[in-house]
Amino acid sequence: MKIGIAADHGGYELKENIHSYLVSLGHEVQDFGAFELNNLDDYPDFVVPLARAIADQTVERGIAVCGSGVGASVAANKISGVRAALINDHFSAHQGVEDDDLNMLCLGGRVTGSMAARELITAFLNARFTAEERHMRRLGKVRLLEHENLRT
Ligand SMILES: O=P(O)(O)OC[C@H]1O[C@@H](O)[C@H](O)[C@@H]1O
């Protein structure tokens, strides 16, 4: 799978660890930065380019890390076609994909350790959207909101 990753300073160290893990699993990884630790950098500068790549389908899934994962998910969800969530538990890591077609996993570099992050990532990447009718219906309503936002 082609996977994009991004982080600010709060997630930089975990992103580097995740990068190695994804490569070891045989995935193709596109890193959207940060490429060095700079405590003054801003998560939208890295997370939004990753989100745009997901929306453009140049990467299949994304993993974004900031200090808590909150800022990353807030920024990513501004991009139409991106369904990002801060995930801290195994159930949500796969159920978010199966039911809600989650395409960006957000993690907190100051919250989640590297081994726990790897387990969450494995659950996220192994999961597939079920496309059951009720989920399609709900996502259709979400997509209408994206179109509404384009008009404003
Ligand atoms: O290092 P500082 O700037 O205090 O905090 C940055 C973090 O605070 C939140 O916006 C994000 O989680 C970001 O990673």
Coordinates of N, CA and C and ligand atoms in Angstrom, one line a residue:
M1 N 0.9 -1.2 0.0 CA 0.0 0.0 0.0 C 0.9 1.2 0.0
K2 N 0.4 2.3 -0.7 CA 1.2 3.6 -0.6 C 0.6 4.4 0.5
I3 N 1.5 4.7 1.5 CA 1.0 5.4 2.7 C 1.8 6.7 2.9
G4 N 1.0 7.8 3.1 CA 1.7 9.1 3.4 C 1.7 9.3 4.9
I5 N 2.8 9.9 5.4 CA 3.0 10.2 6.8 C 3.3 11.7 6.9
A6 N 3.0 12.2 8.1 CA 3.3 13.6 8.4 C 3.3 13.9 9.9
A7 N 4.1 14.8 10.3 CA 4.1 15.2 11.7 C 4.7 16.6 11.9
D8 N 4.3 17.2 13.0 CA 5.0 18.4 13.4 C 6.0 18.0 14.5
H9 N 6.6 18.9 15.3 CA 7.6 18.6 16.3 C 7.0 17.7 17.4
G10 N 5.7 17.8 17.7 CA 5.1 17.0 18.7 C 5.0 15.5 18.3
G11 N 5.1 15.3 17.0 CA 5.0 13.9 16.5 C 6.2 13.4 15.8
Y12 N 7.2 14.3 15.7 CA 8.3 14.0 14.8 C 9.0 12.6 15.1
E13 N 9.3 12.4 16.4 CA 10.0 11.2 16.8 C 9.1 9.9 16.5
L14 N 7.8 10.0 16.8 CA 7.0 8.9 16.5 C 6.8 8.6 15.0
K15 N 6.8 9.7 14.3 CA 6.7 9.6 12.8 C 7.9 8.8 12.2
E16 N 9.1 9.2 12.7 CA 10.3 8.5 12.3 C 10.2 7.0 12.6
N17 N 9.7 6.7 13.7 CA 9.6 5.3 14.1 C 8.6 4.6 13.2
I18 N 7.5 5.2 13.0 CA 6.4 4.7 12.1 C 6.9 4.5 10.7
H19 N 7.7 5.4 10.2 CA 8.3 5.3 8.9 C 9.1 4.0 8.8
S20 N 9.9 3.7 9.7 CA 10.7 2.5 9.7 C 9.8 1.3 9.7
Y21 N 8.8 1.3 10.6 CA 7.9 0.2 10.7 C 7.2 -0.1 9.4
L22 N 6.7 1.0 8.7 CA 5.9 0.8 7.5 C 6.9 0.2 6.4
V23 N 8.1 0.7 6.3 CA 9.0 0.2 5.3 C 9.3 -1.3 5.6
S24 N 9.4 -1.6 6.9 CA 9.7 -3.1 7.3 C 8.6 -4.0 6.9
L25 N 7.4 -3.4 6.8 CA 6.2 -4.2 6.4 C 6.1 -4.3 4.9
G26 N 6.9 -3.5 4.2 CA 6.9 -3.6 2.7 C 6.0 -2.5 2.0
H27 N 5.6 -1.6 2.8 CA 4.7 -0.5 2.2 C 5.6 0.6 1.5
E28 N 5.0 1.2 0.6 CA 5.7 2.4 0.0 C 5.3 3.6 0.8
V29 N 6.3 4.4 1.3 CA 6.0 5.5 2.2 C 6.3 6.8 1.5
Q30 N 5.4 7.7 1.6 CA 5.7 9.1 1.2 C 5.7 10.0 2.4
D31 N 6.8 10.6 2.7 CA 6.9 11.4 4.0 C 6.7 12.9 3.6
F32 N 5.7 13.5 4.2 CA 5.4 14.9 4.0 C 6.0 15.8 5.0
G33 N 7.0 15.3 5.8 CA 7.7 16.1 6.8 C 6.9 16.1 8.1
A34 N 7.5 16.8 9.0 CA 8.7 17.5 9.1 C 9.9 16.6 8.9
F35 N 10.9 17.2 8.3 CA 12.1 16.4 8.0 C 13.2 16.7 9.1
E36 N 12.9 17.6 10.0 CA 13.9 17.8 11.1 C 13.0 18.3 12.3
L37 N 13.6 18.2 13.5 CA 12.9 18.6 14.7 C 13.0 20.1 14.9
N38 N 11.9 20.8 14.8 CA 11.9 22.2 15.0 C 10.7 22.6 15.8
N39 N 11.0 22.9 17.1 CA 9.9 23.1 18.0 C 9.0 24.3 17.7
L40 N 9.3 25.0 16.7 CA 8.4 26.2 16.3 C 7.6 25.9 15.1
D41 N 7.7 24.6 14.6 CA 6.9 24.4 13.4 C 5.4 24.2 13.7
D42 N 4.6 24.1 12.6 CA 3.1 24.1 12.8 C 2.5 22.9 12.0
Y43 N 1.7 22.1 12.7 CA 1.1 20.9 12.1 C 0.4 21.1 10.8
P44 N -0.3 22.2 10.5 CA -1.0 22.3 9.2 C 0.0 22.3 8.1
D45 N 1.2 22.7 8.3 CA 2.1 22.8 7.2 C 2.5 21.4 6.6
F46 N 2.4 20.4 7.4 CA 2.7 19.0 7.0 C 1.5 18.2 6.8
V47 N 0.5 18.4 7.7 CA -0.7 17.5 7.7 C -1.6 17.9 6.4
V48 N -1.7 19.1 6.1 CA -2.6 19.5 5.0 C -2.0 19.0 3.6
P49 N -0.7 19.1 3.3 CA -0.3 18.4 2.1 C -0.5 16.9 2.1
L50 N -0.4 16.3 3.2 CA -0.7 14.8 3.3 C -2.2 14.6 3.0
A51 N -3.0 15.5 3.6 CA -4.5 15.3 3.4 C -4.8 15.6 1.9
R52 N -4.2 16.5 1.3 CA -4.5 16.8 -0.1 C -4.1 15.6 -1.0
A53 N -3.0 14.9 -0.6 CA -2.5 13.7 -1.4 C -3.5 12.6 -1.2
I54 N -4.1 12.5 0.0 CA -5.2 11.5 0.1 C -6.4 11.8 -0.7
A55 N -6.8 13.1 -0.7 CA -8.0 13.5 -1.5 C -7.7 13.3 -3.0
D56 N -6.4 13.6 -3.4 CA -6.1 13.4 -4.8 C -5.8 11.9 -5.2
Q57 N -5.8 11.1 -4.2 CA -5.5 9.6 -4.3 C -4.1 9.3 -4.8
T58 N -3.2 10.2 -4.5 CA -1.8 9.9 -4.8 C -1.2 9.0 -3.7
V59 N -1.8 9.0 -2.5 CA -1.5 8.0 -1.5 C -2.9 7.4 -1.1
E60 N -2.8 6.1 -0.6 CA -4.1 5.4 -0.3 C -4.6 5.8 1.1
R61 N -3.7 5.8 2.0 CA -4.0 6.1 3.4 C -2.9 7.0 4.0
G62 N -3.3 7.7 5.1 CA -2.4 8.6 5.7 C -2.3 8.4 7.2
I63 N -1.1 8.7 7.8 CA -0.9 8.6 9.2 C -0.3 10.0 9.6
A64 N -1.0 10.7 10.5 CA -0.5 12.0 10.9 C -0.3 12.1 12.4
V65 N 0.8 12.7 12.8 CA 1.1 12.7 14.2 C 1.4 14.2 14.6
C66 N 0.7 14.7 15.7 CA 1.1 15.9 16.3 C 1.3 15.5 17.8
G67 N 1.3 16.5 18.7 CA 1.5 16.2 20.1 C 0.4 15.3 20.7
S68 N -0.8 15.7 20.4 CA -2.0 15.0 20.9 C -2.7 14.2 19.8
G69 N -2.5 14.6 18.6 CA -3.3 14.1 17.5 C -4.5 14.9 17.2
V70 N -4.8 15.8 18.1 CA -6.1 16.6 17.9 C -5.9 17.6 16.8
G71 N -4.8 18.4 16.8 CA -4.6 19.4 15.8 C -4.5 18.8 14.4
A72 N -3.8 17.6 14.3 CA -3.7 17.0 13.0 C -5.1 16.6 12.5
S73 N -5.9 16.0 13.3 CA -7.2 15.6 12.8 C -8.1 16.8 12.5
V74 N -8.1 17.8 13.2 CA -8.8 19.0 12.9 C -8.4 19.6 11.6
A75 N -7.1 19.7 11.3 CA -6.7 20.3 10.1 C -7.0 19.4 8.9
A76 N -6.8 18.1 9.0 CA -7.0 17.2 7.9 C -8.5 17.1 7.5
N77 N -9.4 17.2 8.5 CA -10.8 17.1 8.1 C -11.3 18.3 7.4
K78 N -10.5 19.4 7.2 CA -10.9 20.5 6.4 C -10.8 20.2 4.9
I79 N -10.1 19.2 4.6 CA -9.9 18.8 3.2 C -11.0 17.8 2.7
S80 N -11.8 18.2 1.7 CA -12.8 17.3 1.2 C -12.3 16.0 0.8
G81 N -13.0 14.9 1.2 CA -12.5 13.6 0.8 C -11.7 12.9 1.9
V82 N -11.3 13.7 2.9 CA -10.4 13.2 3.9 C -11.3 12.9 5.1
R83 N -11.2 11.7 5.7 CA -11.9 11.3 6.9 C -10.8 10.8 7.9
A84 N -10.5 11.8 8.7 CA -9.4 11.6 9.7 C -9.9 11.5 11.1
A85 N -9.3 10.7 11.9 CA -9.7 10.7 13.3 C -8.5 10.4 14.2
L86 N -8.5 11.0 15.4 CA -7.6 10.7 16.5 C -7.9 9.3 17.1
I87 N -7.0 8.4 17.0 CA -7.3 7.0 17.5 C -6.4 6.6 18.6
N88 N -7.0 6.1 19.6 CA -6.2 5.7 20.8 C -6.5 4.2 21.2
D89 N -7.4 3.6 20.4 CA -7.8 2.2 20.8 C -7.9 1.3 19.6
H90 N -7.7 0.1 19.8 CA -7.6 -0.9 18.7 C -9.0 -1.0 18.0
F91 N -10.0 -1.0 18.7 CA -11.4 -1.2 18.1 C -11.6 -0.1 17.1
S92 N -11.4 1.2 17.5 CA -11.7 2.3 16.6 C -10.7 2.3 15.4
A93 N -9.5 1.8 15.6 CA -8.5 1.8 14.5 C -9.0 1.0 13.3
H94 N -9.8 -0.2 13.6 CA -10.3 -0.9 12.4 C -11.7 -0.6 12.2
Q95 N -12.5 -0.4 13.2 CA -13.9 -0.1 13.0 C -14.1 1.3 12.2
G96 N -13.2 2.2 12.5 CA -13.3 3.5 11.8 C -13.2 3.3 10.3
V97 N -12.4 2.4 9.9 CA -12.2 2.1 8.4 C -13.4 1.3 7.9
E98 N -13.8 0.2 8.7 CA -14.9 -0.7 8.2 C -16.2 0.0 8.1
D99 N -16.5 0.9 9.0 CA -17.8 1.6 9.0 C -17.8 3.0 8.3
D100 N -16.7 3.7 8.6 CA -16.7 5.1 8.3 C -15.7 5.5 7.2
D101 N -15.1 4.5 6.7 CA -14.1 4.7 5.6 C -13.0 5.6 6.0
L102 N -12.5 5.5 7.2 CA -11.4 6.3 7.7 C -10.2 6.2 6.8
N103 N -9.7 7.3 6.3 CA -8.5 7.2 5.5 C -7.3 7.9 6.0
M104 N -7.4 8.6 7.2 CA -6.2 9.1 7.9 C -6.3 8.8 9.4
L105 N -5.3 8.1 9.8 CA -5.1 7.8 11.3 C -4.3 8.9 11.9
C106 N -4.8 9.5 13.0 CA -4.1 10.6 13.7 C -3.7 10.0 15.0
L107 N -2.4 10.3 15.4 CA -1.9 9.8 16.6 C -1.2 11.0 17.4
G108 N -1.1 10.8 18.7 CA -0.5 11.8 19.6 C 0.9 11.3 20.0
G109 N 1.9 12.0 19.5 CA 3.3 11.6 19.8 C 3.6 11.8 21.3
R110 N 2.8 12.6 22.0 CA 3.0 12.8 23.4 C 2.1 11.9 24.2
V111 N 1.3 11.1 23.5 CA 0.3 10.2 24.2 C 0.5 8.8 24.0
T112 N 0.8 8.4 22.7 CA 0.9 7.0 22.3 C 2.3 6.6 22.1
G113 N 2.7 5.5 22.8 CA 4.1 4.9 22.6 C 4.2 4.2 21.3
S114 N 5.5 4.0 20.9 CA 5.7 3.5 19.6 C 5.1 2.1 19.4
M115 N 5.2 1.2 20.4 CA 4.7 -0.1 20.2 C 3.1 -0.1 20.1
A116 N 2.5 0.7 20.9 CA 1.0 0.8 20.8 C 0.7 1.4 19.5
A117 N 1.4 2.4 19.0 CA 1.2 3.0 17.7 C 1.2 2.0 16.6
R118 N 2.2 1.1 16.7 CA 2.4 0.1 15.7 C 1.2 -0.9 15.6
E119 N 0.6 -1.2 16.8 CA -0.6 -2.0 16.8 C -1.8 -1.3 16.2
L120 N -1.9 0.0 16.6 CA -3.0 0.7 16.0 C -2.9 0.8 14.5
I121 N -1.7 1.1 14.0 CA -1.4 1.2 12.6 C -1.7 -0.1 11.9
T122 N -1.3 -1.2 12.5 CA -1.6 -2.6 11.9 C -3.1 -2.8 11.7
A123 N -3.9 -2.5 12.8 CA -5.3 -2.6 12.7 C -5.9 -1.7 11.6
F124 N -5.4 -0.5 11.6 CA -5.9 0.5 10.6 C -5.6 0.0 9.1
L125 N -4.4 -0.4 8.9 CA -4.0 -0.8 7.5 C -4.7 -2.1 7.1
N126 N -4.9 -3.0 8.0 CA -5.5 -4.3 7.6 C -7.0 -4.2 7.4
A127 N -7.6 -3.1 7.9 CA -9.1 -3.0 7.8 C -9.5 -2.5 6.4
R128 N -10.7 -2.9 6.0 CA -11.3 -2.5 4.7 C -12.7 -1.9 4.9
F129 N -13.1 -0.9 4.2 CA -14.5 -0.4 4.3 C -15.4 -1.4 3.8
T130 N -16.5 -1.7 4.6 CA -17.5 -2.7 4.2 C -18.4 -2.3 3.1
A131 N -18.6 -1.0 3.0 CA -19.6 -0.4 2.0 C -21.0 -0.9 2.2
E132 N -21.3 -1.3 3.4 CA -22.7 -1.6 3.7 C -23.6 -0.4 3.5
E133 N -24.9 -0.7 3.2 CA -25.8 0.3 2.8 C -25.9 1.5 3.8
R134 N -26.0 1.1 5.1 CA -26.2 2.2 6.1 C -25.0 3.1 6.2
H135 N -23.8 2.5 6.0 CA -22.6 3.3 6.0 C -22.5 4.2 4.8
M136 N -22.9 3.6 3.7 CA -22.8 4.4 2.4 C -23.8 5.6 2.6
R137 N -25.0 5.3 3.2 CA -26.0 6.4 3.3 C -25.4 7.5 4.2
R138 N -24.8 7.1 5.3 CA -24.3 8.1 6.2 C -23.1 8.9 5.6
L139 N -22.3 8.2 4.9 CA -21.1 8.9 4.3 C -21.7 9.8 3.1
G140 N -22.8 9.4 2.5 CA -23.4 10.3 1.5 C -23.8 11.6 2.2
K141 N -24.3 11.6 3.4 CA -24.7 12.8 4.1 C -23.5 13.6 4.5
V142 N -22.4 13.0 4.8 CA -21.1 13.7 5.1 C -20.6 14.4 3.8
R143 N -20.7 13.7 2.7 CA -20.3 14.3 1.4 C -21.1 15.5 1.0
L144 N -22.4 15.5 1.3 CA -23.2 16.6 1.1 C -22.7 17.9 1.8
L145 N -22.2 17.6 3.0 CA -21.7 18.8 3.8 C -20.4 19.3 3.1
E146 N -19.6 18.4 2.5 CA -18.4 18.9 1.8 C -18.8 19.8 0.7
H147 N -19.9 19.4 -0.1 CA -20.3 20.2 -1.2 C -20.9 21.6 -0.7
E148 N -21.6 21.5 0.4 CA -22.1 22.7 1.0 C -21.0 23.7 1.4
N149 N -19.9 23.2 1.9 CA -18.8 24.0 2.3 C -18.2 24.7 1.0
L150 N -18.2 24.0 -0.1 CA -17.6 24.5 -1.3 C -18.3 25.7 -1.8
R151 N -19.6 25.8 -1.5 CA -20.4 26.9 -1.9 C -20.2 28.2 -1.1
T152 N -19.6 28.1 0.1 CA -19.5 29.2 1.0 C -18.3 30.0 0.7
Ligands
LIG1 O1 5.0 22.2 21.4 P1 3.8 23.1 21.5 O2 3.8 24.3 20.5 O3 3.6 23.6 22.9 O4 2.5 22.3 21.2 C1 2.3 21.7 19.9 C2 1.2 20.7 19.9 O5 0.0 21.3 20.4 C3 -1.0 21.0 19.6 O6 -1.4 22.1 18.8 C4 -0.5 19.9 18.6 O7 -0.7 18.7 19.2 C5 0.9 20.2 18.6 O8 1.7 19.1 18.3

